[in-house]
C-alpha positions as semicolon CSV with decimal commas, in nm:
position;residue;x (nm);y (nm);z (nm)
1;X;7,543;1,718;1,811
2;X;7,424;2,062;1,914
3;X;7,672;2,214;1,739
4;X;7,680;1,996;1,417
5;X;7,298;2,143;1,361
6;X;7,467;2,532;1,431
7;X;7,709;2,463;1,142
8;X;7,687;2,641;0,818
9;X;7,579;2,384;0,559
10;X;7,823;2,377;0,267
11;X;7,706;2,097;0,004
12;X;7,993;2,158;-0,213
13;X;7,892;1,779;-0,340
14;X;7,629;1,966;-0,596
15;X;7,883;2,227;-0,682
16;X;8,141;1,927;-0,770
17;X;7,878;1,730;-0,919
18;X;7,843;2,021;-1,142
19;X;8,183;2,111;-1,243
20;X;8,284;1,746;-1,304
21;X;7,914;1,762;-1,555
22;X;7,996;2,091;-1,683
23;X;8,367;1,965;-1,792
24;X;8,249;1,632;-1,943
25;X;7,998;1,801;-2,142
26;X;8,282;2,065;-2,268
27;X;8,503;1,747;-2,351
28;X;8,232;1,584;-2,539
29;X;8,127;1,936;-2,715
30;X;8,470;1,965;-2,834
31;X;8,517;1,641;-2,960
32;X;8,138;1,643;-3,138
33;X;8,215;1,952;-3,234
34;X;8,594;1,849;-3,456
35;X;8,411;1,483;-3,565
36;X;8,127;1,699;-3,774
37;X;8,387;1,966;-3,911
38;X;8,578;1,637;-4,027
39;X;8,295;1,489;-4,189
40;X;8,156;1,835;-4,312
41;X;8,520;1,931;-4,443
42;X;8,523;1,584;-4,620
43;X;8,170;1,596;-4,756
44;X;8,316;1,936;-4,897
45;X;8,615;1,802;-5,006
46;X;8,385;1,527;-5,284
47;X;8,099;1,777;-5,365
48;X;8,320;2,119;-5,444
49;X;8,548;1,922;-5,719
50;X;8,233;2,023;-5,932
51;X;8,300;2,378;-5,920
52;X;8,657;2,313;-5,998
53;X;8,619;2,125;-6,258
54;X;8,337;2,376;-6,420
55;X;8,557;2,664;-6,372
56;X;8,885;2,488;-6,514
57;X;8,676;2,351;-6,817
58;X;8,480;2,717;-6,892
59;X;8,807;2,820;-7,119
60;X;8,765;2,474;-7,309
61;X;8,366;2,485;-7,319
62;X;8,382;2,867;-7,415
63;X;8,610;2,769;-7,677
64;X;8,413;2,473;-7,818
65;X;8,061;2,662;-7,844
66;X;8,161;3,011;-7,880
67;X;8,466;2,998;-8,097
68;X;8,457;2,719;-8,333
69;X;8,132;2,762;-8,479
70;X;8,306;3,124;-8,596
71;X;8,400;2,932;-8,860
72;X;8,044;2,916;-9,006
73;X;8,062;3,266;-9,073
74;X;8,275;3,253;-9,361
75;X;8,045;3,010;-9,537
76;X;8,339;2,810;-9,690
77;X;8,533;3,090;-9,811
78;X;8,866;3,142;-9,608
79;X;9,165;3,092;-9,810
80;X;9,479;3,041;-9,618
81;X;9,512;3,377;-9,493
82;X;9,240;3,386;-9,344
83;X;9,246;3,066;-9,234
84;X;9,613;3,155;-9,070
85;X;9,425;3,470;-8,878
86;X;9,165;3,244;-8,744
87;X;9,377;3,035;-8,599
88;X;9,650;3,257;-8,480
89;X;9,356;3,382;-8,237
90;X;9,239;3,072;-8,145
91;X;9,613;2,898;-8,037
92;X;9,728;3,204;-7,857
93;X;9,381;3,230;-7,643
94;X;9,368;2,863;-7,592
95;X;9,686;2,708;-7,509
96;X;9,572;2,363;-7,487
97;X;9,533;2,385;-7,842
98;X;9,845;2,246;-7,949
99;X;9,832;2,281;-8,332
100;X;9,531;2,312;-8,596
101;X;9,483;2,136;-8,919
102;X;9,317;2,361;-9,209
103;X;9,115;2,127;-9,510
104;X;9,067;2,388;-9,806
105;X;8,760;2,174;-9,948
106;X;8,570;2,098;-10,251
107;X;8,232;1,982;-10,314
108;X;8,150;1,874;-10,674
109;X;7,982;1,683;-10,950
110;X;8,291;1,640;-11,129
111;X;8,410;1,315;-11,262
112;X;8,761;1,363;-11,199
113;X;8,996;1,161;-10,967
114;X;9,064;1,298;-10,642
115;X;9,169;1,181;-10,274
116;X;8,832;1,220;-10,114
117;X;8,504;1,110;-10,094
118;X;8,268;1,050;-10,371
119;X;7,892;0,904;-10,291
120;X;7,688;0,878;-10,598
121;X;7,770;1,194;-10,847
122;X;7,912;1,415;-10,520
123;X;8,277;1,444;-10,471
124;X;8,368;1,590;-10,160
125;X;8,797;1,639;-10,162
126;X;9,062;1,885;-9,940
127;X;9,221;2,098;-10,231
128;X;9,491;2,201;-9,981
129;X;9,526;2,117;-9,632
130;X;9,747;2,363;-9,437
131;X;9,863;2,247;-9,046
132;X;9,921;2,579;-8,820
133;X;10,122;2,550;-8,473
134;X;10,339;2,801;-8,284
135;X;10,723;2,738;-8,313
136;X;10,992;2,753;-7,948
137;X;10,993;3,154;-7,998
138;X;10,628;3,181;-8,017
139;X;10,570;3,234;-8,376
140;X;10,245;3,092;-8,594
141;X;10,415;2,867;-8,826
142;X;10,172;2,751;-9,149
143;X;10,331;2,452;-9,309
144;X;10,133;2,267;-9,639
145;X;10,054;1,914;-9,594
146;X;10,095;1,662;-9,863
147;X;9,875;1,343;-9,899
148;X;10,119;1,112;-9,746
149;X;10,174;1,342;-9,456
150;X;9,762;1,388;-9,381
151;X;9,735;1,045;-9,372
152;X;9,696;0,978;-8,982
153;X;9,408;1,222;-8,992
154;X;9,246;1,077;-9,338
155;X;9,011;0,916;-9,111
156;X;8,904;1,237;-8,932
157;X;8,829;1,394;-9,289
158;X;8,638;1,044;-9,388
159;X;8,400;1,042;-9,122
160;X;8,328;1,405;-9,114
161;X;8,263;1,363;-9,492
162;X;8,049;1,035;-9,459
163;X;7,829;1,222;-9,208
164;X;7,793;1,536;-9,406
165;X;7,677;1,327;-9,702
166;X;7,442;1,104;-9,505
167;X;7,339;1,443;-9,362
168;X;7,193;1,529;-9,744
169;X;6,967;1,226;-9,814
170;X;6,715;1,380;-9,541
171;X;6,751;1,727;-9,674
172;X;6,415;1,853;-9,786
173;X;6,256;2,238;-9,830
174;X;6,134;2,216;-9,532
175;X;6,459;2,119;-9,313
176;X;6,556;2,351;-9,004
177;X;6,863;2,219;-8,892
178;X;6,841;2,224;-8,466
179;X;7,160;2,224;-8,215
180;X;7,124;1,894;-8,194
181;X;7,179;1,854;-8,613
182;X;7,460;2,097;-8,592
183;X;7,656;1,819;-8,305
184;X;7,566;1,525;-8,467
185;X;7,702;1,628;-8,812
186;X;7,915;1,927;-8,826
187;X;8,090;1,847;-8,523
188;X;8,325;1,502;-8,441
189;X;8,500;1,448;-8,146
190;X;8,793;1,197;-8,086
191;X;8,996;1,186;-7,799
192;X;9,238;1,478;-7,838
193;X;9,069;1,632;-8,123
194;X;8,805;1,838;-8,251
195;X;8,675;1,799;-8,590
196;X;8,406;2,082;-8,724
197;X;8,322;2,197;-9,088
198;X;8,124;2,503;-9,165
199;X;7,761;2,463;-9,127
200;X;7,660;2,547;-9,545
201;X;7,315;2,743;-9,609
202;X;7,035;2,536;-9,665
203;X;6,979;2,648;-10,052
204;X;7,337;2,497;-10,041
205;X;7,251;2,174;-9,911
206;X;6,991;2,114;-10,152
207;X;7,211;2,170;-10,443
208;X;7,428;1,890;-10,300
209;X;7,146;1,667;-10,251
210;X;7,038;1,777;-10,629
211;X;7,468;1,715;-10,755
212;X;7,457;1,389;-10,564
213;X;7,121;1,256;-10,704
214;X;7,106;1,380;-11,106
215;X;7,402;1,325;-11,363
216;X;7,284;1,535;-11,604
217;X;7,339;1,819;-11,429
218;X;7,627;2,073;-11,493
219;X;7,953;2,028;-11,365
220;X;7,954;2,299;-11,021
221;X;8,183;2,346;-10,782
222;X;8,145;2,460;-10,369
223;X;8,404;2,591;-10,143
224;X;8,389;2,410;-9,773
225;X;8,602;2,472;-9,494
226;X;8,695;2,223;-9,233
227;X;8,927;2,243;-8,929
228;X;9,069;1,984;-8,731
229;X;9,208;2,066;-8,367
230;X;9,435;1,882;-8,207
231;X;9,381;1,963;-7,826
232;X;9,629;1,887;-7,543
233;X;9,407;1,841;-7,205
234;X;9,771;1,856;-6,992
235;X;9,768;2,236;-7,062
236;X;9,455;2,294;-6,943
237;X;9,479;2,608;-6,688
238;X;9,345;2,456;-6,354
239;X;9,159;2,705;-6,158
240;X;9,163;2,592;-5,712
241;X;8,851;2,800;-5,622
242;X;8,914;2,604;-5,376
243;X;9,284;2,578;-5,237
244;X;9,185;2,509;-4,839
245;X;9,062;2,175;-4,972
246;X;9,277;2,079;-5,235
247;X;9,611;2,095;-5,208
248;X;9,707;1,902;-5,520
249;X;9,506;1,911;-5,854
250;X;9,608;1,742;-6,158
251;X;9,491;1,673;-6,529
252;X;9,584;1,277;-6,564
253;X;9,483;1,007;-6,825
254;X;9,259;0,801;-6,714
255;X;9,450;0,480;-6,673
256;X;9,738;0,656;-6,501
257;X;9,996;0,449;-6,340
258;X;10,024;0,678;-6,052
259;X;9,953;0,501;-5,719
260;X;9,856;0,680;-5,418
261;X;9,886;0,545;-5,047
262;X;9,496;0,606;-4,915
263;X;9,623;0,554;-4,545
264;X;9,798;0,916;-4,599
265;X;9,587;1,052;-4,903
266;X;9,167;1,234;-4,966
267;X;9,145;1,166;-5,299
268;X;8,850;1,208;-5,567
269;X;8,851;1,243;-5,960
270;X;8,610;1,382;-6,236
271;X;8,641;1,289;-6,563
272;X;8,711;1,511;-6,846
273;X;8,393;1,582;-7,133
274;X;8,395;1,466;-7,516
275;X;8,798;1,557;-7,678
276;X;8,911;1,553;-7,345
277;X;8,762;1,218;-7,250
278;X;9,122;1,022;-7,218
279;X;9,218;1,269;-6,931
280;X;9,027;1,341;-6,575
281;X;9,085;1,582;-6,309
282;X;9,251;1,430;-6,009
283;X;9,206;1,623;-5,666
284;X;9,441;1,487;-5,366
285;X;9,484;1,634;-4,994
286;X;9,721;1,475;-4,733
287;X;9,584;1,393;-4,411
288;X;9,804;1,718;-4,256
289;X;9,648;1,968;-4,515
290;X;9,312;1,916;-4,435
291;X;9,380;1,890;-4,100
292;X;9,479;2,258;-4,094
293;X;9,178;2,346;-4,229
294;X;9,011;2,149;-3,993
295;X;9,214;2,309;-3,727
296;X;9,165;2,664;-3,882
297;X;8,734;2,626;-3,884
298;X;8,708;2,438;-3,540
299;X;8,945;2,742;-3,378
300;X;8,640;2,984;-3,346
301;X;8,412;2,630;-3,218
302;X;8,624;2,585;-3,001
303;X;8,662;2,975;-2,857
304;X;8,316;2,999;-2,845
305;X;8,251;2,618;-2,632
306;X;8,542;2,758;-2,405
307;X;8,396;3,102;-2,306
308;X;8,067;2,932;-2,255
309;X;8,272;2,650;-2,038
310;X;8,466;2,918;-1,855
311;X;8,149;3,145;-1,774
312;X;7,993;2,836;-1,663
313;X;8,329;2,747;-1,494
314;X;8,331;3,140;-1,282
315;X;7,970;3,054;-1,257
316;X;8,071;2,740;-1,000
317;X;8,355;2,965;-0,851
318;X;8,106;3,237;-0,740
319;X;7,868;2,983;-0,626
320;X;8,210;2,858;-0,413
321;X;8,322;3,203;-0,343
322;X;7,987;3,267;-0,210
323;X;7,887;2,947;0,007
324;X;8,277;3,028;0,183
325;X;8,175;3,382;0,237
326;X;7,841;3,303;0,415
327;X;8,012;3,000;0,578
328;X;8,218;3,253;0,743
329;X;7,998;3,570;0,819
330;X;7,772;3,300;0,981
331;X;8,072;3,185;1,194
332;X;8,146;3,539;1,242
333;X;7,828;3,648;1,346
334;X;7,761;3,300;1,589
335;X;8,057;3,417;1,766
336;X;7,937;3,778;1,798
337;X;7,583;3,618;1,926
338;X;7,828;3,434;2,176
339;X;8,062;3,714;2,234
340;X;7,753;3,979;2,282
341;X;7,616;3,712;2,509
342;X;7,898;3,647;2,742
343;X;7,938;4,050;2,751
344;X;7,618;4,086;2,860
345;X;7,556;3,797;3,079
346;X;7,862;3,874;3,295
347;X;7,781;4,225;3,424
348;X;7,379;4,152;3,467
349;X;7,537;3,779;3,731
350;X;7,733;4,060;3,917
351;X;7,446;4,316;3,925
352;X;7,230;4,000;4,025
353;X;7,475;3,861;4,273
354;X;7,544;4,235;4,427
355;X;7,165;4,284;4,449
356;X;7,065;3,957;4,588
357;X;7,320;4,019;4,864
358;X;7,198;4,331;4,924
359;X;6,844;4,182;4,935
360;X;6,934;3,872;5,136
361;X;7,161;4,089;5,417
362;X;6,979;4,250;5,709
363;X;7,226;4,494;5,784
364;X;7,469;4,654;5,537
365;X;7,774;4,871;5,703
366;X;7,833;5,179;5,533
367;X;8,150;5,051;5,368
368;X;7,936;4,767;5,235
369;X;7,670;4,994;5,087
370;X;7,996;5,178;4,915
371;X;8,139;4,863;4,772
372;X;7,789;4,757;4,631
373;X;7,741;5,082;4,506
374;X;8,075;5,074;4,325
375;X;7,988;4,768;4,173
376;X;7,635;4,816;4,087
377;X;7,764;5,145;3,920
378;X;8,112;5,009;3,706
379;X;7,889;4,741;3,571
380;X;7,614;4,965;3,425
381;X;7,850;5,162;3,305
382;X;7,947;4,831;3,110
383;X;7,605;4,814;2,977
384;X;7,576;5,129;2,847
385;X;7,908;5,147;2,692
386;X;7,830;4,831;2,523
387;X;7,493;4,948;2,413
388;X;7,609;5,261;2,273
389;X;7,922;5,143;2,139
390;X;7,650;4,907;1,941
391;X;7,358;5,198;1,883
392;X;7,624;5,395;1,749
393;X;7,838;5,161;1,483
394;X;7,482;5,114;1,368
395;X;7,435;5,427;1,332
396;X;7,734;5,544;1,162
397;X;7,684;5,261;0,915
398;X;7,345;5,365;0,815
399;X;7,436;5,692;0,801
400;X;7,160;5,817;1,015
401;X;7,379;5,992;1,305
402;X;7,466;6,361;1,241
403;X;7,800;6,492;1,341
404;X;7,834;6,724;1,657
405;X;8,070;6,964;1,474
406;X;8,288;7,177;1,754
407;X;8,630;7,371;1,725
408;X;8,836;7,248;1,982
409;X;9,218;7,278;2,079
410;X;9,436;6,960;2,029
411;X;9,589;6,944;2,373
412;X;9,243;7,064;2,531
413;X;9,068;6,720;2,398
414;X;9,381;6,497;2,413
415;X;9,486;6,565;2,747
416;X;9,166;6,443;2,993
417;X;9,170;6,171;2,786
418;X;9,572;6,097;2,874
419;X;9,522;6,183;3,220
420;X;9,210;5,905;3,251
421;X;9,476;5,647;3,105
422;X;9,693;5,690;3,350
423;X;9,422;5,640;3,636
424;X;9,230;5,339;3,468
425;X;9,559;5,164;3,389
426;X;9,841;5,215;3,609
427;X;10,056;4,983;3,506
428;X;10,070;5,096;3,166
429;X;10,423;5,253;3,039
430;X;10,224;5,575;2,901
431;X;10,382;5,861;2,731
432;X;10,241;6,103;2,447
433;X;10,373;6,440;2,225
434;X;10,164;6,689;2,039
435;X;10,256;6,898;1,808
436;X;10,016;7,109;1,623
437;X;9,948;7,517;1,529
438;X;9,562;7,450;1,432
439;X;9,241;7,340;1,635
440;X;9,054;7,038;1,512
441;X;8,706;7,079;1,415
442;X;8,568;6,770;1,523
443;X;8,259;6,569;1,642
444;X;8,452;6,492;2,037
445;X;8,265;6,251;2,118
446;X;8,276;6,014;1,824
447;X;8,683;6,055;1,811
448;X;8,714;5,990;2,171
449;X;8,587;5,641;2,088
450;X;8,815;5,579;1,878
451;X;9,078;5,657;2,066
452;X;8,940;5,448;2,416
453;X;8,919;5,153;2,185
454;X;9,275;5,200;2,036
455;X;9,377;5,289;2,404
456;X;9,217;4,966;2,562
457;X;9,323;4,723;2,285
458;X;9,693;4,830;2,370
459;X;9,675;4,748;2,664
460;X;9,450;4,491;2,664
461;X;9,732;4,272;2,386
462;X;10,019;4,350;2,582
463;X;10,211;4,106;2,819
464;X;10,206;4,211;3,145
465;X;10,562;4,330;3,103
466;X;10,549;4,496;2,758
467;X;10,190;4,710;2,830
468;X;10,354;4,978;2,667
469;X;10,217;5,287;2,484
470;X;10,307;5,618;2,298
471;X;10,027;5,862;2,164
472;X;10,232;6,101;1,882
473;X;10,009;6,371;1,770
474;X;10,117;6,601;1,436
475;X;10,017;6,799;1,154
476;X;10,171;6,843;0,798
477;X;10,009;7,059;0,504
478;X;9,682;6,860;0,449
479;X;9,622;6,700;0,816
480;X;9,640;6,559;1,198
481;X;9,813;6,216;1,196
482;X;9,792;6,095;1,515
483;X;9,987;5,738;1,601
484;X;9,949;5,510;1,891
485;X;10,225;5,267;1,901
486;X;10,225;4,979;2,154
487;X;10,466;4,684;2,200
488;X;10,176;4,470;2,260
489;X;10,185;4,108;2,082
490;X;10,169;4,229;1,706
491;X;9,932;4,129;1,408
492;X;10,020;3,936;1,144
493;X;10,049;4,107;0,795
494;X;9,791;3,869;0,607
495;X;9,508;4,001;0,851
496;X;9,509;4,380;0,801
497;X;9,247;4,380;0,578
498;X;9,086;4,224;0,793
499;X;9,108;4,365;1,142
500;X;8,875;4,700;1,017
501;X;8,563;4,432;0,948
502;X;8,233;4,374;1,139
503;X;8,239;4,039;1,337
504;X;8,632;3,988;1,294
505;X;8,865;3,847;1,543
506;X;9,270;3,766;1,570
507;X;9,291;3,455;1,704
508;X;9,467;3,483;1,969
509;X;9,504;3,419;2,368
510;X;9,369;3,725;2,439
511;X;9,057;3,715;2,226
512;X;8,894;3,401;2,386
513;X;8,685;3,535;2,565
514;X;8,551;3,936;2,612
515;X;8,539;4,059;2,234
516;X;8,292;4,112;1,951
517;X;8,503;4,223;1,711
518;X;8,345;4,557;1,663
519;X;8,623;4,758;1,812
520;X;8,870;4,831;1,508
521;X;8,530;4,823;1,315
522;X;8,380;5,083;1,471
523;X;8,711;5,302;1,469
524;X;8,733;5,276;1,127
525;X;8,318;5,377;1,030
526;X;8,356;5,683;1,243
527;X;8,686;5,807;1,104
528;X;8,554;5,741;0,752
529;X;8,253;5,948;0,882
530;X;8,499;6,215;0,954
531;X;8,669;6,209;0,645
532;X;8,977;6,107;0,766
533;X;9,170;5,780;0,725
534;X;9,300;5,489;0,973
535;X;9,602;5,230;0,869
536;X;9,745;5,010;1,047
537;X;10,171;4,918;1,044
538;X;10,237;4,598;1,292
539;X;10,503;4,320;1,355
540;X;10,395;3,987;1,538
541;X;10,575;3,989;1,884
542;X;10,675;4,352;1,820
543;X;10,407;4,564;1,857
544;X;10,170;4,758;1,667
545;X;10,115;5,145;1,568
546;X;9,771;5,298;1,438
547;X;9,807;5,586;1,264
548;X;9,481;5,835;1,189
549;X;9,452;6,074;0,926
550;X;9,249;6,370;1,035
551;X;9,182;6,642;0,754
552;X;9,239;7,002;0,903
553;X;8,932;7,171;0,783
554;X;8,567;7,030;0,825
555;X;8,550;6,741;0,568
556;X;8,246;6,553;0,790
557;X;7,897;6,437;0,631
């Protein structure tokens, strides 16, 4: 139970809670996010047919108020010539003009027969009418028309007549003839055609309304000019403005016989205005057209949800990454509490036990005093190793030690050191080389840490029958590389990064008890501190070698 309460508390329930939140709410982002591009692409897809259709009908429109009412200009005196130039302008510009009839007109008092329209005394009749079209190799052909051949567009000529006549009984001095006049009379439309006569002056009109009214007036005649165009709405140029919506657009009748499977099919229409009433604009996308689109405008949606998901995503993992790294520097450092403990605890119960029998005993020989002494002594020395070993990786790591800078000769500092091996560890197979020109310009007491601890953890992971070790000291160009190898019990490959950190232990049987994993730590802080460098080469069961870098020259902070 006791130990349950020690544990590091990882709730990694809120962190799952989260991600399983965080990737439902990305799911239903996503899928919110396509459904209103749909709708919004086929909203789009009904309301932009307007701008198609405007920009498709502009030639027509253009063509209707800008162009016809040229005509008006002549004031009923183009001959056929002219008549032919006119024209040749307006079929080549406008191809949906298929062919033009020309009326050469007369308006009279006369009493004398003619095809054409008399009310009253007026006697309105086509002296010539001329039909204009452009032949297979492109050419404005002019071809005369004879009565029996105008007579499918006699009506057109009557009921532009009959209006323009009707038009006169409400002719007065005072008449100002408004757009609205100039539609209702001047202008006829039929399906397919476009009847307009030129618009006369008013002094004319009133000496029509005079001819129609008196017979005793002289016999006068007036030149008008009519034109009927025949219009094809088929050749109508269709302008996409917009071709991500519409993949098929087509000028139609209206009662088309076309049918169109609305499973697999967007389709809308727009009818065509006044001569192009029998046709209408059909607009049609297959499912798989729009979907692209769809496809193409949800892409950077769906970029943007995923970063945000993904941030959110590494958000969780560094919440994870972090909860696994405390979990384990609080193991790390509950075991160093233990370890630190059990180091301390056992040299204070033999000081204890050696002074309470020293207490407690009311004689002590003289080879008694020696052996308390001894012990009294080794385990202070314990103490204080541990203490300093502890004052000084602190130190080091705070950077508030200064180094003891000191030219010394290789062999001078290595070989006390290999000489106290041999006397604290006799059974050790112990055997060393050195081979350098230059002194080493070094803090000594620092580096003969690191080489006890390297020393003792030799033979401290060695079987009894492989506590083996060779010291091999060199120089190159830049440095001292110095290698202990041992044949101790190895390390394993996925640990050496991290053997050199704080708190760090191999698990093994010879690190249950008696270590705080500050050893290799401590090596490696103080020959960083020196400037140098410490790796570490090792096969399990094999052994082990440490090899330090030492610069030559004075590289310490």
């Amino acid at each position: 139970m006791a130990y349950n309460q020690l544990r590091y508390r990882k709730n990694f329930g809120l962190l799952i809670a989260f991600v399983v939140l965080v990737t439902i709410l990305f799911i239903v982002a996503m899928l919110s996010a396509r459904s209103m591009i749909a709708n919004f692409i086929e909203t789009e897809f009904n309301n932009r047919k307007v701008e198609v259709f405007d920009q498709s009908v502009q030639p027509f429109q253009e063509f209707f108020n800008d162009k016809i009412p040229e005509i008006s200009y002549y004031q009923g005196y183009l001959d056929s010539v002219k008549a032919a130039a006119y024209v040749n302008d307006v079929i080549r510009k406008n191809a949906f003009v298929e062919s033009v009839l020309f009326y050469d007109i007369t308006v009279t008092n006369s009493d004398s027969i003619e095809a054409g329209i008399k009310y009253n005394h007026l006697l309105v009749y086509p002296k010539n009418v001329i039909s204009f079209r452009l032949d297979t190799q492109n050419r404005l052909v002019a071809q005369r028309k004879e009565s029996t051949e105008t007579r499918a567009y006699t009506e057109d000529f009557n009921s532009m007549v009959l209006k323009f006549v009707g038009f006169l009984d409400r002719v007065n001095d005072s008449t100002r003839m408004s757009d609205n006049d100039i539609y209702k009379v001047f202008y006829t439309l039929n399906a397919g055609k476009v009847s307009y006569m030129n618009i006369p002056r008013i002094s004319d009109l009133l000496a029509y309304k005079q001819m129609m009214s008196s017979p005793d007036n002289p016999v006068v005649s007036y030149d008008q000019d009519m034109f009927l165009f025949l219009i094809n709405p088929s050749k109508i140029q269709i302008k996409n403005v917009a071709p991500n919506l519409y993949e098929k657009i087509e000028i139609l009748p209206i009662v088309s016989g076309r049918v169109t499977d609305q499973r697999y099919y967007f389709q809308t229409e727009l009818s065509l205005p006044g001569a192009l009433s029998d046709y209408k604009l059909q607009y049609t996308s297959s499912e798989s057209f729009l979907n692209k689109e769809i496809n193409r405008r949800f892409l950077p949606v769906s970029v943007g949800v995923s970063v945000i998901y993904l941030i959110l995503i590494f958000i969780a993992y560094l919440i994870y990454r972090n909860v696994t790294i405390n979990s384990k520097l609080f193991q790390l450092q509950y075991d160093f509490i233990n370890n630190l403990t059990h180091e301390f605890k056992t040299p204070v119960s033999v000081i204890k036990i050696a002074g309470n029998n020293i207490q407690s005993s009311d004689k002590l020989s003289t080879e008694e005093q020696r052996m308390y002494g001894k012990i009294l002594d080794q385990e202070a020395d314990k103490l204080n190793s541990l203490m300093n070993k502890l004052l000084s990786f602190a130190q080091i790591e705070n950077k508030s030690i200064k180094a003891h800078k000191e030219e010394v000769g290789v062999e001078e500092f290595c070989e006390p050191i290999f000489d106290a091996v041999k006397l604290k560890y006799p059974d050790l197979n112990f055997s060393y080389q050195i081979e350098v020109q230059n002194n080493m310009m070094i803090d000594t007491t620092l580096l003969l840490s690191v080489f006890q601890n390297l020393i003792d953890n030799a033979y401290k992971y060695s079987e009894s029958k492989r506590k083996f070790l060779n010291i091999d000291v060199q120089q190159n160009k830049k440095n001292f590389v110095i290698r202990f190898k041992d044949q101790g019990i190895g390390i394993s490959k996925k640990e050496f990064n991290s053997i050199f950190k704080k708190f760090y232990r191999v698990k093994n049987q010879f690190n249950q008890q008696g270590s705080i994993g500050l050893g290799l730590a401590f090596c490696k802080e103080i020959v960083d501190f020196m400037g140098g460098e410490i790796r570490v080469d090792s096969v399990l069961n094999q052994g082990t070698t440490f090899t330090l870098l030492l610069p030559l020259g004075p590289k310490m902070n």
